[in-house]
Amino acid sequence: MASPIGQPRVRLPAQARVGEVIEIRTLISHAMETGQRRDQAGNVIPRDIIKRFEAKFDGETVFAMDLAPAISANPYIAFPFRVERAGRFEFTWTNEAGDSRSATHEIRIAG
Amino acid sequence: MHQPTSPTRRGAMALLAAGVTVALLPRPAWAQLSAATQAAVDRIRGSRTPQEGRITLRAPPIAENGNTVPISVLVDSPMTPADHVRRIYVFADKNPTPDVATFTLTPALGRAQVDTRIRLGQTQDLVVLAEMSDGALYMARTEVKVTIGGCGG
């Protein structure tokens, strides 16, 4: 049983100048169970990780990450983005069971 | 493992003592990788020989808690459609399995940088490969000393 994917938290500016490179910071609540740990009874706790993160801007994939169990619990992922126009980001986290969770953010052009 | 203490190395150690996160010196290319990491690197590189340079790999020189070690990889690239970083691979040389993450980048980012937090089971080298849009490969490595490992139970 995969544990549920927690609430995503995304930080990025609501607006930016054309050509500005912004930083997008993301955090998702998840245990990232490695499959290496044992419970108190000595049984291996099954592996359960977020395996993929994808960032789309207006439907086009601009950044992706494949995660291994060596990524810390509650994965933190940050990356830049050069703003050329207003648009809509969609961020999606997917676990090894194929369940996913998404968050969307709009960005405007300043001024 | 041991290398001569050069002035720049001493400078890095001074910063280390000050508790500052520094861009560490690259490890010498001759330092051997674990068999698992070497196999993973070989799968990516094929017949290509990774070059040194262009990668700035930042990690704390000493991680008190191996469960969450912040790392940052910056690659020198114009990030244009004709010339950009396509992938960044991160390995932890002595973890139970060396794979940490694979990042897929596009020119839309404007800058080739990724930040995340990783688990390190013991003191070891981080190894980073960056693949450019023309197929060129760059490699960097740095040691992180781990006080409490982050992989066991």
PDB file of C-alpha atoms in Angstrom:
ATOM      1  CA  MET A   1       0.000   0.000   0.000  1.00  0.00           C
ATOM      2  CA  ALA A   2       1.471   3.282  -1.051  1.00  0.00           C
ATOM      3  CA  SER A   3       1.005   6.063   1.448  1.00  0.00           C
ATOM      4  CA  PRO A   4      -0.975   9.054   0.217  1.00  0.00           C
ATOM      5  CA  ILE A   5       0.924  11.896  -1.431  1.00  0.00           C
ATOM      6  CA  GLY A   6       0.657  14.908   0.869  1.00  0.00           C
ATOM      7  CA  GLN A   7      -0.136  18.514   0.216  1.00  0.00           C
ATOM      8  CA  PRO A   8       2.186  20.132  -2.334  1.00  0.00           C
ATOM      9  CA  ARG A   9       3.683  23.507  -1.476  1.00  0.00           C
ATOM     10  CA  VAL A  10       5.026  25.667  -4.293  1.00  0.00           C
ATOM     11  CA  ARG A  11       6.661  29.072  -4.039  1.00  0.00           C
ATOM     12  CA  LEU A  12       7.073  31.298  -7.043  1.00  0.00           C
ATOM     13  CA  PRO A  13       6.423  34.982  -7.671  1.00  0.00           C
ATOM     14  CA  ALA A  14       2.930  35.970  -8.831  1.00  0.00           C
ATOM     15  CA  GLN A  15       4.471  38.266 -11.424  1.00  0.00           C
ATOM     16  CA  ALA A  16       7.802  38.831 -13.140  1.00  0.00           C
ATOM     17  CA  ARG A  17       9.390  40.968 -15.839  1.00  0.00           C
ATOM     18  CA  VAL A  18       9.828  39.565 -19.353  1.00  0.00           C
ATOM     19  CA  GLY A  19      13.198  37.816 -19.488  1.00  0.00           C
ATOM     20  CA  GLU A  20      13.520  37.526 -15.727  1.00  0.00           C
ATOM     21  CA  VAL A  21      14.777  34.200 -14.382  1.00  0.00           C
ATOM     22  CA  ILE A  22      12.693  33.281 -11.354  1.00  0.00           C
ATOM     23  CA  GLU A  23      13.223  30.490  -8.852  1.00  0.00           C
ATOM     24  CA  ILE A  24      10.501  27.899  -8.324  1.00  0.00           C
ATOM     25  CA  ARG A  25      10.683  26.056  -5.005  1.00  0.00           C
ATOM     26  CA  THR A  26       8.549  22.995  -4.336  1.00  0.00           C
ATOM     27  CA  LEU A  27       7.949  20.715  -1.385  1.00  0.00           C
ATOM     28  CA  ILE A  28       5.661  17.700  -1.158  1.00  0.00           C
ATOM     29  CA  SER A  29       4.777  15.761   2.004  1.00  0.00           C
ATOM     30  CA  HIS A  30       5.874  12.152   1.564  1.00  0.00           C
ATOM     31  CA  ALA A  31       7.807   9.628   3.677  1.00  0.00           C
ATOM     32  CA  MET A  32      10.033   8.475   0.766  1.00  0.00           C
ATOM     33  CA  GLU A  33      10.251   5.045   2.403  1.00  0.00           C
ATOM     34  CA  THR A  34      13.506   3.532   1.150  1.00  0.00           C
ATOM     35  CA  GLY A  35      12.696  -0.162   1.491  1.00  0.00           C
ATOM     36  CA  GLN A  36      15.887  -0.492   3.594  1.00  0.00           C
ATOM     37  CA  ARG A  37      14.275   0.089   6.989  1.00  0.00           C
ATOM     38  CA  ARG A  38      12.708  -2.459   9.337  1.00  0.00           C
ATOM     39  CA  ASP A  39       9.857  -1.980  11.778  1.00  0.00           C
ATOM     40  CA  GLN A  40      10.061  -2.957  15.473  1.00  0.00           C
ATOM     41  CA  ALA A  41       9.075  -6.544  14.652  1.00  0.00           C
ATOM     42  CA  GLY A  42      11.996  -6.774  12.224  1.00  0.00           C
ATOM     43  CA  ASN A  43       9.919  -6.740   9.056  1.00  0.00           C
ATOM     44  CA  VAL A  44      11.159  -4.723   6.106  1.00  0.00           C
ATOM     45  CA  ILE A  45       9.030  -1.618   5.594  1.00  0.00           C
ATOM     46  CA  PRO A  46       8.081  -1.737   1.900  1.00  0.00           C
ATOM     47  CA  ARG A  47       9.614   0.792  -0.443  1.00  0.00           C
ATOM     48  CA  ASP A  48       7.256   3.660  -1.258  1.00  0.00           C
ATOM     49  CA  ILE A  49       8.653   6.720  -3.008  1.00  0.00           C
ATOM     50  CA  ILE A  50       7.708   9.609  -5.249  1.00  0.00           C
ATOM     51  CA  LYS A  51       9.469   8.542  -8.442  1.00  0.00           C
ATOM     52  CA  ARG A  52       8.790  11.460 -10.776  1.00  0.00           C
ATOM     53  CA  PHE A  53       8.258  15.210 -10.664  1.00  0.00           C
ATOM     54  CA  GLU A  54       7.237  17.191 -13.720  1.00  0.00           C
ATOM     55  CA  ALA A  55       6.801  20.920 -14.286  1.00  0.00           C
ATOM     56  CA  LYS A  56       4.769  22.099 -17.270  1.00  0.00           C
ATOM     57  CA  PHE A  57       4.261  25.643 -18.496  1.00  0.00           C
ATOM     58  CA  ASP A  58       1.160  26.096 -20.655  1.00  0.00           C
ATOM     59  CA  GLY A  59       1.127  22.339 -21.224  1.00  0.00           C
ATOM     60  CA  GLU A  60       4.757  21.977 -22.243  1.00  0.00           C
ATOM     61  CA  THR A  61       7.193  20.083 -20.000  1.00  0.00           C
ATOM     62  CA  VAL A  62       9.970  22.470 -18.989  1.00  0.00           C
ATOM     63  CA  PHE A  63      11.612  20.495 -16.190  1.00  0.00           C
ATOM     64  CA  ALA A  64      11.463  16.978 -14.784  1.00  0.00           C
ATOM     65  CA  MET A  65      13.159  14.918 -12.101  1.00  0.00           C
ATOM     66  CA  ASP A  66      13.364  11.171 -11.574  1.00  0.00           C
ATOM     67  CA  LEU A  67      13.751  10.446  -7.871  1.00  0.00           C
ATOM     68  CA  ALA A  68      15.458   7.527  -6.138  1.00  0.00           C
ATOM     69  CA  PRO A  69      15.059   6.473  -2.475  1.00  0.00           C
ATOM     70  CA  ALA A  70      18.122   8.644  -1.738  1.00  0.00           C
ATOM     71  CA  ILE A  71      15.928  11.753  -1.961  1.00  0.00           C
ATOM     72  CA  SER A  72      15.012  12.932   1.552  1.00  0.00           C
ATOM     73  CA  ALA A  73      11.513  12.609   3.005  1.00  0.00           C
ATOM     74  CA  ASN A  74       9.209  15.462   1.946  1.00  0.00           C
ATOM     75  CA  PRO A  75      11.119  16.016  -1.297  1.00  0.00           C
ATOM     76  CA  TYR A  76      12.349  19.570  -1.851  1.00  0.00           C
ATOM     77  CA  ILE A  77      12.969  20.461  -5.485  1.00  0.00           C
ATOM     78  CA  ALA A  78      13.974  23.922  -6.717  1.00  0.00           C
ATOM     79  CA  PHE A  79      14.785  25.080 -10.237  1.00  0.00           C
ATOM     80  CA  PRO A  80      14.855  28.303 -12.290  1.00  0.00           C
ATOM     81  CA  PHE A  81      12.521  29.428 -15.053  1.00  0.00           C
ATOM     82  CA  ARG A  82      12.899  32.288 -17.539  1.00  0.00           C
ATOM     83  CA  VAL A  83       9.615  34.171 -17.813  1.00  0.00           C
ATOM     84  CA  GLU A  84       8.806  35.180 -21.396  1.00  0.00           C
ATOM     85  CA  ARG A  85       5.029  35.538 -21.112  1.00  0.00           C
ATOM     86  CA  ALA A  86       2.148  35.139 -18.699  1.00  0.00           C
ATOM     87  CA  GLY A  87       0.960  31.587 -18.307  1.00  0.00           C
ATOM     88  CA  ARG A  88       0.091  28.662 -16.131  1.00  0.00           C
ATOM     89  CA  PHE A  89       2.374  26.184 -14.432  1.00  0.00           C
ATOM     90  CA  GLU A  90       1.307  22.673 -13.574  1.00  0.00           C
ATOM     91  CA  PHE A  91       3.448  20.643 -11.196  1.00  0.00           C
ATOM     92  CA  THR A  92       2.853  16.904 -10.828  1.00  0.00           C
ATOM     93  CA  TRP A  93       4.327  14.372  -8.377  1.00  0.00           C
ATOM     94  CA  THR A  94       3.837  10.657  -9.148  1.00  0.00           C
ATOM     95  CA  ASN A  95       4.572   7.699  -6.858  1.00  0.00           C
ATOM     96  CA  GLU A  96       5.636   4.184  -7.839  1.00  0.00           C
ATOM     97  CA  ALA A  97       2.047   2.960  -7.623  1.00  0.00           C
ATOM     98  CA  GLY A  98       1.131   5.457 -10.345  1.00  0.00           C
ATOM     99  CA  ASP A  99      -0.852   7.797  -8.080  1.00  0.00           C
ATOM    100  CA  SER A 100      -0.205  11.457  -8.672  1.00  0.00           C
ATOM    101  CA  ARG A 101      -0.919  14.851  -7.205  1.00  0.00           C
ATOM    102  CA  SER A 102      -0.778  18.201  -8.985  1.00  0.00           C
ATOM    103  CA  ALA A 103      -0.664  21.898  -8.206  1.00  0.00           C
ATOM    104  CA  THR A 104      -1.190  24.806 -10.590  1.00  0.00           C
ATOM    105  CA  HIS A 105       0.111  28.372 -10.431  1.00  0.00           C
ATOM    106  CA  GLU A 106      -0.418  31.373 -12.685  1.00  0.00           C
ATOM    107  CA  ILE A 107       2.273  33.919 -13.427  1.00  0.00           C
ATOM    108  CA  ARG A 108       1.648  37.453 -14.739  1.00  0.00           C
ATOM    109  CA  ILE A 109       3.915  39.927 -16.440  1.00  0.00           C
ATOM    110  CA  ALA A 110       4.786  42.846 -14.173  1.00  0.00           C
ATOM    111  CA  GLY A 111       3.968  46.417 -15.100  1.00  0.00           C
TER     112      GLY A 111
ATOM    113  CA  MET B   1      41.727   9.174  -0.687  1.00  0.00           C
ATOM    114  CA  HIS B   2      44.567  11.396   0.534  1.00  0.00           C
ATOM    115  CA  GLN B   3      45.668  14.367  -1.424  1.00  0.00           C
ATOM    116  CA  PRO B   4      48.348  16.925  -0.750  1.00  0.00           C
ATOM    117  CA  THR B   5      47.162  19.930   1.219  1.00  0.00           C
ATOM    118  CA  SER B   6      47.397  22.790  -1.241  1.00  0.00           C
ATOM    119  CA  PRO B   7      46.831  26.436  -0.304  1.00  0.00           C
ATOM    120  CA  THR B   8      43.396  26.394  -1.948  1.00  0.00           C
ATOM    121  CA  ARG B   9      42.551  23.267  -0.012  1.00  0.00           C
ATOM    122  CA  ARG B  10      43.570  25.067   3.181  1.00  0.00           C
ATOM    123  CA  GLY B  11      41.343  27.955   2.161  1.00  0.00           C
ATOM    124  CA  ALA B  12      38.442  25.580   1.741  1.00  0.00           C
ATOM    125  CA  MET B  13      39.180  24.051   5.121  1.00  0.00           C
ATOM    126  CA  ALA B  14      39.154  27.503   6.720  1.00  0.00           C
ATOM    127  CA  LEU B  15      35.708  28.166   5.261  1.00  0.00           C
ATOM    128  CA  LEU B  16      34.660  24.724   6.413  1.00  0.00           C
ATOM    129  CA  ALA B  17      35.749  25.573   9.929  1.00  0.00           C
ATOM    130  CA  ALA B  18      33.660  28.732   9.705  1.00  0.00           C
ATOM    131  CA  GLY B  19      30.631  26.558   9.002  1.00  0.00           C
ATOM    132  CA  VAL B  20      30.082  27.973   5.544  1.00  0.00           C
ATOM    133  CA  THR B  21      28.671  25.934   2.682  1.00  0.00           C
ATOM    134  CA  VAL B  22      31.286  26.198  -0.006  1.00  0.00           C
ATOM    135  CA  ALA B  23      31.659  25.020  -3.564  1.00  0.00           C
ATOM    136  CA  LEU B  24      34.120  22.263  -2.845  1.00  0.00           C
ATOM    137  CA  LEU B  25      37.173  21.456  -4.828  1.00  0.00           C
ATOM    138  CA  PRO B  26      36.661  18.750  -7.400  1.00  0.00           C
ATOM    139  CA  ARG B  27      38.007  15.386  -6.344  1.00  0.00           C
ATOM    140  CA  PRO B  28      40.847  14.094  -8.447  1.00  0.00           C
ATOM    141  CA  ALA B  29      39.714  12.192 -11.496  1.00  0.00           C
ATOM    142  CA  TRP B  30      41.842   9.224 -10.523  1.00  0.00           C
ATOM    143  CA  ALA B  31      39.925   8.650  -7.313  1.00  0.00           C
ATOM    144  CA  GLN B  32      38.141   5.359  -7.890  1.00  0.00           C
ATOM    145  CA  LEU B  33      34.369   5.039  -7.844  1.00  0.00           C
ATOM    146  CA  SER B  34      32.509   2.153  -6.245  1.00  0.00           C
ATOM    147  CA  ALA B  35      31.656  -0.654  -8.682  1.00  0.00           C
ATOM    148  CA  ALA B  36      27.939   0.218  -8.605  1.00  0.00           C
ATOM    149  CA  THR B  37      28.562   3.909  -9.294  1.00  0.00           C
ATOM    150  CA  GLN B  38      31.088   3.127 -12.024  1.00  0.00           C
ATOM    151  CA  ALA B  39      28.542   0.839 -13.700  1.00  0.00           C
ATOM    152  CA  ALA B  40      25.888   3.562 -13.524  1.00  0.00           C
ATOM    153  CA  VAL B  41      28.274   6.157 -14.939  1.00  0.00           C
ATOM    154  CA  ASP B  42      29.356   3.751 -17.699  1.00  0.00           C
ATOM    155  CA  ARG B  43      25.733   3.159 -18.719  1.00  0.00           C
ATOM    156  CA  ILE B  44      25.257   6.891 -19.209  1.00  0.00           C
ATOM    157  CA  ARG B  45      28.557   7.748 -20.824  1.00  0.00           C
ATOM    158  CA  GLY B  46      28.761   4.830 -23.269  1.00  0.00           C
ATOM    159  CA  SER B  47      31.956   5.527 -25.214  1.00  0.00           C
ATOM    160  CA  ARG B  48      32.131   9.182 -24.147  1.00  0.00           C
ATOM    161  CA  THR B  49      34.792  10.422 -21.726  1.00  0.00           C
ATOM    162  CA  PRO B  50      33.413  12.988 -19.277  1.00  0.00           C
ATOM    163  CA  GLN B  51      35.309  16.268 -19.126  1.00  0.00           C
ATOM    164  CA  GLU B  52      36.065  18.304 -16.044  1.00  0.00           C
ATOM    165  CA  GLY B  53      34.703  21.800 -15.580  1.00  0.00           C
ATOM    166  CA  ARG B  54      31.470  23.748 -16.051  1.00  0.00           C
ATOM    167  CA  ILE B  55      29.790  22.122 -13.022  1.00  0.00           C
ATOM    168  CA  THR B  56      29.543  23.866  -9.650  1.00  0.00           C
ATOM    169  CA  LEU B  57      28.493  21.261  -7.092  1.00  0.00           C
ATOM    170  CA  ARG B  58      27.565  22.654  -3.711  1.00  0.00           C
ATOM    171  CA  ALA B  59      27.057  20.521  -0.616  1.00  0.00           C
ATOM    172  CA  PRO B  60      27.967  20.952   3.030  1.00  0.00           C
ATOM    173  CA  PRO B  61      31.480  19.577   3.656  1.00  0.00           C
ATOM    174  CA  ILE B  62      30.151  18.060   6.872  1.00  0.00           C
ATOM    175  CA  ALA B  63      26.557  16.850   7.159  1.00  0.00           C
ATOM    176  CA  GLU B  64      25.559  16.222  10.762  1.00  0.00           C
ATOM    177  CA  ASN B  65      22.388  14.479   9.634  1.00  0.00           C
ATOM    178  CA  GLY B  66      22.679  12.253   6.583  1.00  0.00           C
ATOM    179  CA  ASN B  67      18.891  12.115   6.298  1.00  0.00           C
ATOM    180  CA  THR B  68      18.661  15.524   4.722  1.00  0.00           C
ATOM    181  CA  VAL B  69      21.698  16.970   3.000  1.00  0.00           C
ATOM    182  CA  PRO B  70      21.052  20.026   0.815  1.00  0.00           C
ATOM    183  CA  ILE B  71      22.787  19.943  -2.556  1.00  0.00           C
ATOM    184  CA  SER B  72      22.895  22.368  -5.452  1.00  0.00           C
ATOM    185  CA  VAL B  73      24.184  21.776  -8.970  1.00  0.00           C
ATOM    186  CA  LEU B  74      24.869  24.694 -11.291  1.00  0.00           C
ATOM    187  CA  VAL B  75      26.138  24.105 -14.821  1.00  0.00           C
ATOM    188  CA  ASP B  76      27.703  26.855 -16.900  1.00  0.00           C
ATOM    189  CA  SER B  77      25.476  26.973 -20.012  1.00  0.00           C
ATOM    190  CA  PRO B  78      23.703  29.647 -22.081  1.00  0.00           C
ATOM    191  CA  MET B  79      20.550  27.434 -22.002  1.00  0.00           C
ATOM    192  CA  THR B  80      19.579  28.269 -25.590  1.00  0.00           C
ATOM    193  CA  PRO B  81      17.818  25.808 -27.920  1.00  0.00           C
ATOM    194  CA  ALA B  82      21.152  25.269 -29.691  1.00  0.00           C
ATOM    195  CA  ASP B  83      23.290  24.945 -26.561  1.00  0.00           C
ATOM    196  CA  HIS B  84      21.816  23.781 -23.288  1.00  0.00           C
ATOM    197  CA  VAL B  85      22.098  21.204 -20.542  1.00  0.00           C
ATOM    198  CA  ARG B  86      19.871  18.240 -21.289  1.00  0.00           C
ATOM    199  CA  ARG B  87      20.348  16.128 -18.172  1.00  0.00           C
ATOM    200  CA  ILE B  88      21.974  16.226 -14.773  1.00  0.00           C
ATOM    201  CA  TYR B  89      22.631  12.924 -13.001  1.00  0.00           C
ATOM    202  CA  VAL B  90      23.470  12.716  -9.288  1.00  0.00           C
ATOM    203  CA  PHE B  91      25.025   9.663  -7.608  1.00  0.00           C
ATOM    204  CA  ALA B  92      26.026   8.941  -4.019  1.00  0.00           C
ATOM    205  CA  ASP B  93      29.061   6.701  -4.382  1.00  0.00           C
ATOM    206  CA  LYS B  94      28.626   4.604  -1.229  1.00  0.00           C
ATOM    207  CA  ASN B  95      24.872   4.550  -0.654  1.00  0.00           C
ATOM    208  CA  PRO B  96      23.188   1.103  -0.775  1.00  0.00           C
ATOM    209  CA  THR B  97      22.280   2.039  -4.353  1.00  0.00           C
ATOM    210  CA  PRO B  98      24.155   4.969  -5.892  1.00  0.00           C
ATOM    211  CA  ASP B  99      21.278   6.519  -7.840  1.00  0.00           C
ATOM    212  CA  VAL B 100      20.021   9.772  -6.313  1.00  0.00           C
ATOM    213  CA  ALA B 101      18.285  11.704  -9.071  1.00  0.00           C
ATOM    214  CA  THR B 102      18.120  12.421 -12.784  1.00  0.00           C
ATOM    215  CA  PHE B 103      17.027  15.909 -13.832  1.00  0.00           C
ATOM    216  CA  THR B 104      15.738  16.715 -17.324  1.00  0.00           C
ATOM    217  CA  LEU B 105      16.311  20.350 -18.266  1.00  0.00           C
ATOM    218  CA  THR B 106      15.109  22.531 -21.142  1.00  0.00           C
ATOM    219  CA  PRO B 107      16.114  25.957 -22.513  1.00  0.00           C
ATOM    220  CA  ALA B 108      12.927  27.381 -20.916  1.00  0.00           C
ATOM    221  CA  LEU B 109      14.719  27.356 -17.559  1.00  0.00           C
ATOM    222  CA  GLY B 110      17.111  30.133 -18.566  1.00  0.00           C
ATOM    223  CA  ARG B 111      19.746  28.810 -16.157  1.00  0.00           C
ATOM    224  CA  ALA B 112      20.976  25.273 -15.523  1.00  0.00           C
ATOM    225  CA  GLN B 113      20.536  24.866 -11.789  1.00  0.00           C
ATOM    226  CA  VAL B 114      18.853  22.282  -9.574  1.00  0.00           C
ATOM    227  CA  ASP B 115      18.512  22.123  -5.796  1.00  0.00           C
ATOM    228  CA  THR B 116      17.260  19.254  -3.665  1.00  0.00           C
ATOM    229  CA  ARG B 117      17.860  17.414  -0.384  1.00  0.00           C
ATOM    230  CA  ILE B 118      19.331  13.950  -0.286  1.00  0.00           C
ATOM    231  CA  ARG B 119      20.138  11.024   2.009  1.00  0.00           C
ATOM    232  CA  LEU B 120      23.706   9.910   2.545  1.00  0.00           C
ATOM    233  CA  GLY B 121      24.319   6.657   4.428  1.00  0.00           C
ATOM    234  CA  GLN B 122      27.937   7.462   5.276  1.00  0.00           C
ATOM    235  CA  THR B 123      30.829   9.752   4.447  1.00  0.00           C
ATOM    236  CA  GLN B 124      31.302   9.530   0.706  1.00  0.00           C
ATOM    237  CA  ASP B 125      31.672  11.290  -2.621  1.00  0.00           C
ATOM    238  CA  LEU B 126      28.819  12.870  -4.517  1.00  0.00           C
ATOM    239  CA  VAL B 127      29.219  12.366  -8.248  1.00  0.00           C
ATOM    240  CA  VAL B 128      27.466  14.552 -10.823  1.00  0.00           C
ATOM    241  CA  LEU B 129      27.276  14.105 -14.582  1.00  0.00           C
ATOM    242  CA  ALA B 130      25.914  16.822 -16.872  1.00  0.00           C
ATOM    243  CA  GLU B 131      24.959  16.007 -20.448  1.00  0.00           C
ATOM    244  CA  MET B 132      24.872  18.894 -22.917  1.00  0.00           C
ATOM    245  CA  SER B 133      22.585  19.205 -25.934  1.00  0.00           C
ATOM    246  CA  ASP B 134      25.532  18.385 -28.234  1.00  0.00           C
ATOM    247  CA  GLY B 135      26.177  15.159 -26.293  1.00  0.00           C
ATOM    248  CA  ALA B 136      29.236  16.415 -24.400  1.00  0.00           C
ATOM    249  CA  LEU B 137      29.504  15.054 -20.859  1.00  0.00           C
ATOM    250  CA  TYR B 138      30.936  16.809 -17.819  1.00  0.00           C
ATOM    251  CA  MET B 139      31.651  15.290 -14.436  1.00  0.00           C
ATOM    252  CA  ALA B 140      32.244  16.605 -10.938  1.00  0.00           C
ATOM    253  CA  ARG B 141      32.616  15.009  -7.543  1.00  0.00           C
ATOM    254  CA  THR B 142      32.963  16.184  -3.998  1.00  0.00           C
ATOM    255  CA  GLU B 143      33.202  14.552  -0.592  1.00  0.00           C
ATOM    256  CA  VAL B 144      30.586  15.001   2.119  1.00  0.00           C
ATOM    257  CA  LYS B 145      31.475  13.843   5.622  1.00  0.00           C
ATOM    258  CA  VAL B 146      28.431  12.362   7.346  1.00  0.00           C
ATOM    259  CA  THR B 147      28.139  12.238  11.136  1.00  0.00           C
ATOM    260  CA  ILE B 148      24.858  10.276  11.366  1.00  0.00           C
ATOM    261  CA  GLY B 149      23.974   8.140   8.355  1.00  0.00           C
ATOM    262  CA  GLY B 150      20.669   8.582   6.621  1.00  0.00           C
ATOM    263  CA  CYS B 151      19.739   5.245   5.076  1.00  0.00           C
ATOM    264  CA  GLY B 152      19.280   2.711   7.871  1.00  0.00           C
ATOM    265  CA  GLY B 153      16.429   2.198  10.293  1.00  0.00           C
TER     266      GLY B 153
END
